[in-house]
Tab-separated table of C-alpha atoms in Angstrom:
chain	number	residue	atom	x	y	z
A	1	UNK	CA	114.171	80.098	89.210
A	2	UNK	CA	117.337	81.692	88.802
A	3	UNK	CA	118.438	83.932	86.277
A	4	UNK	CA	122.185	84.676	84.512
A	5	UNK	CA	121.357	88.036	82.318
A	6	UNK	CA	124.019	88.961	79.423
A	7	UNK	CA	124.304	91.590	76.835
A	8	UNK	CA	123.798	89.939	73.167
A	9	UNK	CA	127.219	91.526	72.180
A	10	UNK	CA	130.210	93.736	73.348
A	11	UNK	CA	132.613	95.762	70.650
A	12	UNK	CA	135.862	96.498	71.729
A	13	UNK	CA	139.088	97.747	69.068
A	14	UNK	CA	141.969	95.673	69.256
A	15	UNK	CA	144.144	96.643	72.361
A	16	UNK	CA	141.806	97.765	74.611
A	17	UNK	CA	140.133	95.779	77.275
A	18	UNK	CA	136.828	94.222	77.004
A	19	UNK	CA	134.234	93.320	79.951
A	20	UNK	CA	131.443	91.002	79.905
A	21	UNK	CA	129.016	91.130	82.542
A	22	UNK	CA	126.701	88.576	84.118
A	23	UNK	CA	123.975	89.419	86.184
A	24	UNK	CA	122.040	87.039	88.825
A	25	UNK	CA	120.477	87.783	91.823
A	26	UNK	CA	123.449	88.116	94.883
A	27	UNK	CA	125.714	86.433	91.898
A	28	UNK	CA	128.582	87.887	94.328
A	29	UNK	CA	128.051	84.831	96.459
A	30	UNK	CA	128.664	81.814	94.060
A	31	UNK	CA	130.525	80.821	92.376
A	32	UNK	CA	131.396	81.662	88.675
A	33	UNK	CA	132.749	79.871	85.707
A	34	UNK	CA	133.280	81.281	82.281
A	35	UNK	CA	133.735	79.815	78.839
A	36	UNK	CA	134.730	81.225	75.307
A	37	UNK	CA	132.918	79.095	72.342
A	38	UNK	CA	134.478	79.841	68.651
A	39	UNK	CA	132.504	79.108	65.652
A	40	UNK	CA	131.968	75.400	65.103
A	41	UNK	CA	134.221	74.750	68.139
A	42	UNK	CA	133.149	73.543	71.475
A	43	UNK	CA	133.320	75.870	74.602
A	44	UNK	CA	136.608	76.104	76.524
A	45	UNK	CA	136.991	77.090	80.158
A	46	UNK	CA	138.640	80.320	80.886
A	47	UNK	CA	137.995	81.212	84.337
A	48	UNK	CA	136.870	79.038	87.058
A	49	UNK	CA	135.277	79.757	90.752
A	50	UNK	CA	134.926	83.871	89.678
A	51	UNK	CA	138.727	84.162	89.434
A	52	UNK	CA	140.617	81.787	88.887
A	53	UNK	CA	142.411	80.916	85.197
A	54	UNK	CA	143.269	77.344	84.338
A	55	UNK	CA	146.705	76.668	82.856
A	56	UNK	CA	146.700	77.694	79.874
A	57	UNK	CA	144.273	80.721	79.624
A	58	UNK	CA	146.114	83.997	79.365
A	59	UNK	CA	146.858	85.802	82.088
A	60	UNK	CA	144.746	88.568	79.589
A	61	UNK	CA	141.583	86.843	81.227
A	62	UNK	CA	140.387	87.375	84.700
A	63	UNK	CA	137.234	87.162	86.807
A	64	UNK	CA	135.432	89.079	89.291
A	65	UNK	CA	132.429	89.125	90.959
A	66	UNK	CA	130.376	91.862	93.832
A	67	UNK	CA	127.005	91.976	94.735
A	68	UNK	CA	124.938	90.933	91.427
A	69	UNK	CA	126.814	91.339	88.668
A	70	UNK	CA	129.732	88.997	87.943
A	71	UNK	CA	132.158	90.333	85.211
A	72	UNK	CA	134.765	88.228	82.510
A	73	UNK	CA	137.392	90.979	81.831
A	74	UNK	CA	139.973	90.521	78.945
A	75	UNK	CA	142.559	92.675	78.439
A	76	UNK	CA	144.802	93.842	75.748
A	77	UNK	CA	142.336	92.380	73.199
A	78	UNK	CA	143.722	90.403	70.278
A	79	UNK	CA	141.716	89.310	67.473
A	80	UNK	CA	142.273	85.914	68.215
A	81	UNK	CA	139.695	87.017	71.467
A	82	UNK	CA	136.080	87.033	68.983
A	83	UNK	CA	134.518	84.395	70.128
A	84	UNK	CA	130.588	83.817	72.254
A	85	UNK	CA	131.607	83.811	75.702
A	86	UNK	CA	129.046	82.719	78.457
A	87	UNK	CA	129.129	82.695	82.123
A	88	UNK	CA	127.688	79.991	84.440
A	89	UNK	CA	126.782	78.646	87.397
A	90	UNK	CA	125.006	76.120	90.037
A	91	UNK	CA	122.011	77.199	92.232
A	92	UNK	CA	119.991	75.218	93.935
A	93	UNK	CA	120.757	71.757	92.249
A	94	UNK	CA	120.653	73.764	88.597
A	95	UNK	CA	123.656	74.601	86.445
A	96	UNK	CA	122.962	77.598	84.739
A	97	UNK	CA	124.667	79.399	81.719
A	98	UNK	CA	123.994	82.966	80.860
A	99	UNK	CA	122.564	83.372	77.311
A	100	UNK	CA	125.922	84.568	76.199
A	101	UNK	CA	128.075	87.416	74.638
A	102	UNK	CA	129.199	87.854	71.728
A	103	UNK	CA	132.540	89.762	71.783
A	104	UNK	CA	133.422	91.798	68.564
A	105	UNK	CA	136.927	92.379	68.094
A	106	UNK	CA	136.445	95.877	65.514
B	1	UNK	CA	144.417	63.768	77.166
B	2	UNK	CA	141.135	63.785	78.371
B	3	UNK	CA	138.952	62.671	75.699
B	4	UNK	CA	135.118	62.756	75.118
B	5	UNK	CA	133.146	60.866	72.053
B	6	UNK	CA	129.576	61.037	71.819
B	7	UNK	CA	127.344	58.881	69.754
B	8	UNK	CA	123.978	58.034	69.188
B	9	UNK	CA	122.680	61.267	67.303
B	10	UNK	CA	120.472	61.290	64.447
B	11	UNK	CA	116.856	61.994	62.855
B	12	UNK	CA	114.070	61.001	64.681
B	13	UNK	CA	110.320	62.054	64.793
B	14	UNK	CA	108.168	64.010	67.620
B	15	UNK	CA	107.249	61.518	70.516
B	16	UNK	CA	110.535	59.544	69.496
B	17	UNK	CA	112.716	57.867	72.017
B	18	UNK	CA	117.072	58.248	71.225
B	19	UNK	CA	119.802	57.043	73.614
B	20	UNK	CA	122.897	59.200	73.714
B	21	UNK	CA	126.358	57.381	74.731
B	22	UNK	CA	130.024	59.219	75.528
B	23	UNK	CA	132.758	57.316	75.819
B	24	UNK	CA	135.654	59.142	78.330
B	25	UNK	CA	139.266	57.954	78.392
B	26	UNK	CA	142.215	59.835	79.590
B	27	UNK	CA	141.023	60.965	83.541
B	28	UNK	CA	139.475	58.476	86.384
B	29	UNK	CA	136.236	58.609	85.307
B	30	UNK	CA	133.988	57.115	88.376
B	31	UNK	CA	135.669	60.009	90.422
B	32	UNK	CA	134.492	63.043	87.958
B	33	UNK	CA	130.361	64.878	88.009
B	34	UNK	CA	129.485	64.278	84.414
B	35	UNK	CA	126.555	66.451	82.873
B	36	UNK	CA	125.307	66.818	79.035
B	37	UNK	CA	124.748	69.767	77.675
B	38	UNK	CA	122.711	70.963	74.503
B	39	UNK	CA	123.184	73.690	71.866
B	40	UNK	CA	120.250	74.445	69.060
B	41	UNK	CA	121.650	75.788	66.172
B	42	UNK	CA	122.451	79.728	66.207
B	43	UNK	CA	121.500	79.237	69.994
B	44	UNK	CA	123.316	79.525	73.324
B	45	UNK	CA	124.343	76.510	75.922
B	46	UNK	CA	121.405	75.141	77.708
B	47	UNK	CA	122.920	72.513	80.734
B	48	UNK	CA	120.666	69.192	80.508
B	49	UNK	CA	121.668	66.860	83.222
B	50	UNK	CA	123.676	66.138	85.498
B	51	UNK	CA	125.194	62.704	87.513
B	52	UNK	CA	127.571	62.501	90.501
B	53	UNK	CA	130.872	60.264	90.589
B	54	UNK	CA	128.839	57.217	92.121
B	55	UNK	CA	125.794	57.929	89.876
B	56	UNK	CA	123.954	58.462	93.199
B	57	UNK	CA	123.148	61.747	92.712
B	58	UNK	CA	121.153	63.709	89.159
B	59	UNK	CA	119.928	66.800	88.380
B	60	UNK	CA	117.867	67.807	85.462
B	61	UNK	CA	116.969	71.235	83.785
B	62	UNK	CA	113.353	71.795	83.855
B	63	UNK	CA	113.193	71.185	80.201
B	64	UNK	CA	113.675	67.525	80.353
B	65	UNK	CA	112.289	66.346	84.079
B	66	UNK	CA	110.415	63.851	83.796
B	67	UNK	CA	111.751	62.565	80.304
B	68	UNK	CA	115.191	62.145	80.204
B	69	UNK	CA	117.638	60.176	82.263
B	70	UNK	CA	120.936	60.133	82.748
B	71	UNK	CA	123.471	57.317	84.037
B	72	UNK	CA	126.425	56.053	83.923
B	73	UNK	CA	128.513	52.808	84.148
B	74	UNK	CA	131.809	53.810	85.342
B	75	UNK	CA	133.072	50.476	84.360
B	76	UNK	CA	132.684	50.981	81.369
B	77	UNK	CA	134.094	54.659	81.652
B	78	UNK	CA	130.702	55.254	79.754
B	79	UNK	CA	128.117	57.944	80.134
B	80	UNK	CA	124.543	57.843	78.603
B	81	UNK	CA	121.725	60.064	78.482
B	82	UNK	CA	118.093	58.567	77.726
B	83	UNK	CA	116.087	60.803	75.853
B	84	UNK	CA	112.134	60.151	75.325
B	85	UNK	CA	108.707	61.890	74.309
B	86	UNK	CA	111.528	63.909	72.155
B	87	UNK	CA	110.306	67.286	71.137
B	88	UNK	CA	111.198	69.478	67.753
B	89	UNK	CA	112.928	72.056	70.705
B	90	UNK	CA	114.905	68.805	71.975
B	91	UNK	CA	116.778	69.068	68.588
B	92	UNK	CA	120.164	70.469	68.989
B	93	UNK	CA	124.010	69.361	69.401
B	94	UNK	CA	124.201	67.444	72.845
B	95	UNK	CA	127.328	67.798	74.068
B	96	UNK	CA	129.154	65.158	76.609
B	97	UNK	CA	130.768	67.402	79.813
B	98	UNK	CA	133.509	66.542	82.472
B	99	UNK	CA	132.140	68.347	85.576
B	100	UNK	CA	129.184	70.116	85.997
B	101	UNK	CA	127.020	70.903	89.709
B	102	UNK	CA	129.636	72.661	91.318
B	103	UNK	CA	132.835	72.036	89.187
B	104	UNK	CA	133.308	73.861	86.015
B	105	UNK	CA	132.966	72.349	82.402
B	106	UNK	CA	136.643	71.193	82.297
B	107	UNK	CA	136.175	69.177	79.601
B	108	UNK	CA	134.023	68.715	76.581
B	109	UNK	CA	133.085	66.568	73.409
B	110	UNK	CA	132.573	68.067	69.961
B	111	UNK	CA	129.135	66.898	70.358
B	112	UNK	CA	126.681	64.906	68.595
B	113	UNK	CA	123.151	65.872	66.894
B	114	UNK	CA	119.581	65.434	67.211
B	115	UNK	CA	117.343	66.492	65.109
B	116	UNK	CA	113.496	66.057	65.973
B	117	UNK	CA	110.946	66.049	62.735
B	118	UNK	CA	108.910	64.583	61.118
């Protein structure tokens, strides 16, 4: 069955710009959604199909994706940014999340 | 607004059988893939299920084949998710989702929680 792989956690000091990768086998050809999930909130969309940002959603976030790793990048990080963040999508009849990131804001 | 509010949550013990309900209200419902997803505490998303517009169509993570099932009565504007030979690992916050298959999670509930134990 298919896969998502993220890193537990990602550090990044406030300013700089944080990426969050997701890796699936030939990820490049799906399509990629990502959430951000604060504590005792529910998740929130942030970028749909790999690159695209609902109204809303800074243009801080954006979305790529190449060949098997799909990336959440987030720019000019505030500390309003900590949050789990997990990436997702549908293969073969399955929706899939990643097991998620937690982004540290230092 | 789109609006999501689960129900039917609570304690009950391994082998135990709990219906989950969301009420939607603020989109066209009967036009919208609606899935349910579940979070254990401390833990990450896990999706659960899935059902097309028309209810003609449902997907289900591995996890549950074969002993939940989801449906929907769109005039109602009601999803539900029937959960049975429940399982301590079942336990977690299930949460009610606009979208799901190929859409994105556009919209979600605050959830509601089950808790399997005896």
């Amino acid at each position: 069955s298919y896969v998502l792989t993220q890193p537990p956690s990602v550090s990044v000091a406030p300013g700089n710009t944080a990426s969050i990768p997701c890796g699936g086998n030939n990820i490049g050809s799906k399509s990629v959604h990502w959430y951000q999930q604060k504590p005792g909130q529910a998740p929130v969309v942030v970028v749909y199909d790999t690159s695209d940002r609902p109204s809303g959603i800074p243009e801080r976030f954006s979305g790529s994706s190449s060949g098997d790793t799909a990336a959440l990048t987030i720019s000019r990080v505030e500390a309003g940014d900590e949050a789990d963040y997990y990436c997702h999508v549908w293969d073969r009849s399955s929706d899939l999340f990643g097991g998620g990131t937690k982004l540290t804001v230092l | 607004e789109v609006q999501l509010l689960e129900s039917g949550g609570g304690l009950v013990q391994p082998g135990g059988s709990l219906r989950l309900s969301c009420a939607a209200s603020g989109f066209s419902f009967g036009t919208y893939i609606m899935s349910w997803v579940r979070q254990a505490p401390g833990k990450g998303l896990e999706w659960v299920s899935a059902i097309s517009g028309s209810g003609g169509s449902t997907e289900y993570a591995d996890s549950v084949q074969g002993r939940f099932v989801i449906s929907r009565d769109n005039s109602k504007n009601m999803l539900y998710l029937q959960m049975n030979s429940l399982r301590v690992d079942d336990g977690a916050k299930y949460y009610c989702v606009k979208g799901g298959m190929v859409s994105p999670a556009w919209a979600w509930g605050q959830g509601t929680l089950v808790t399997v134990s005896s």
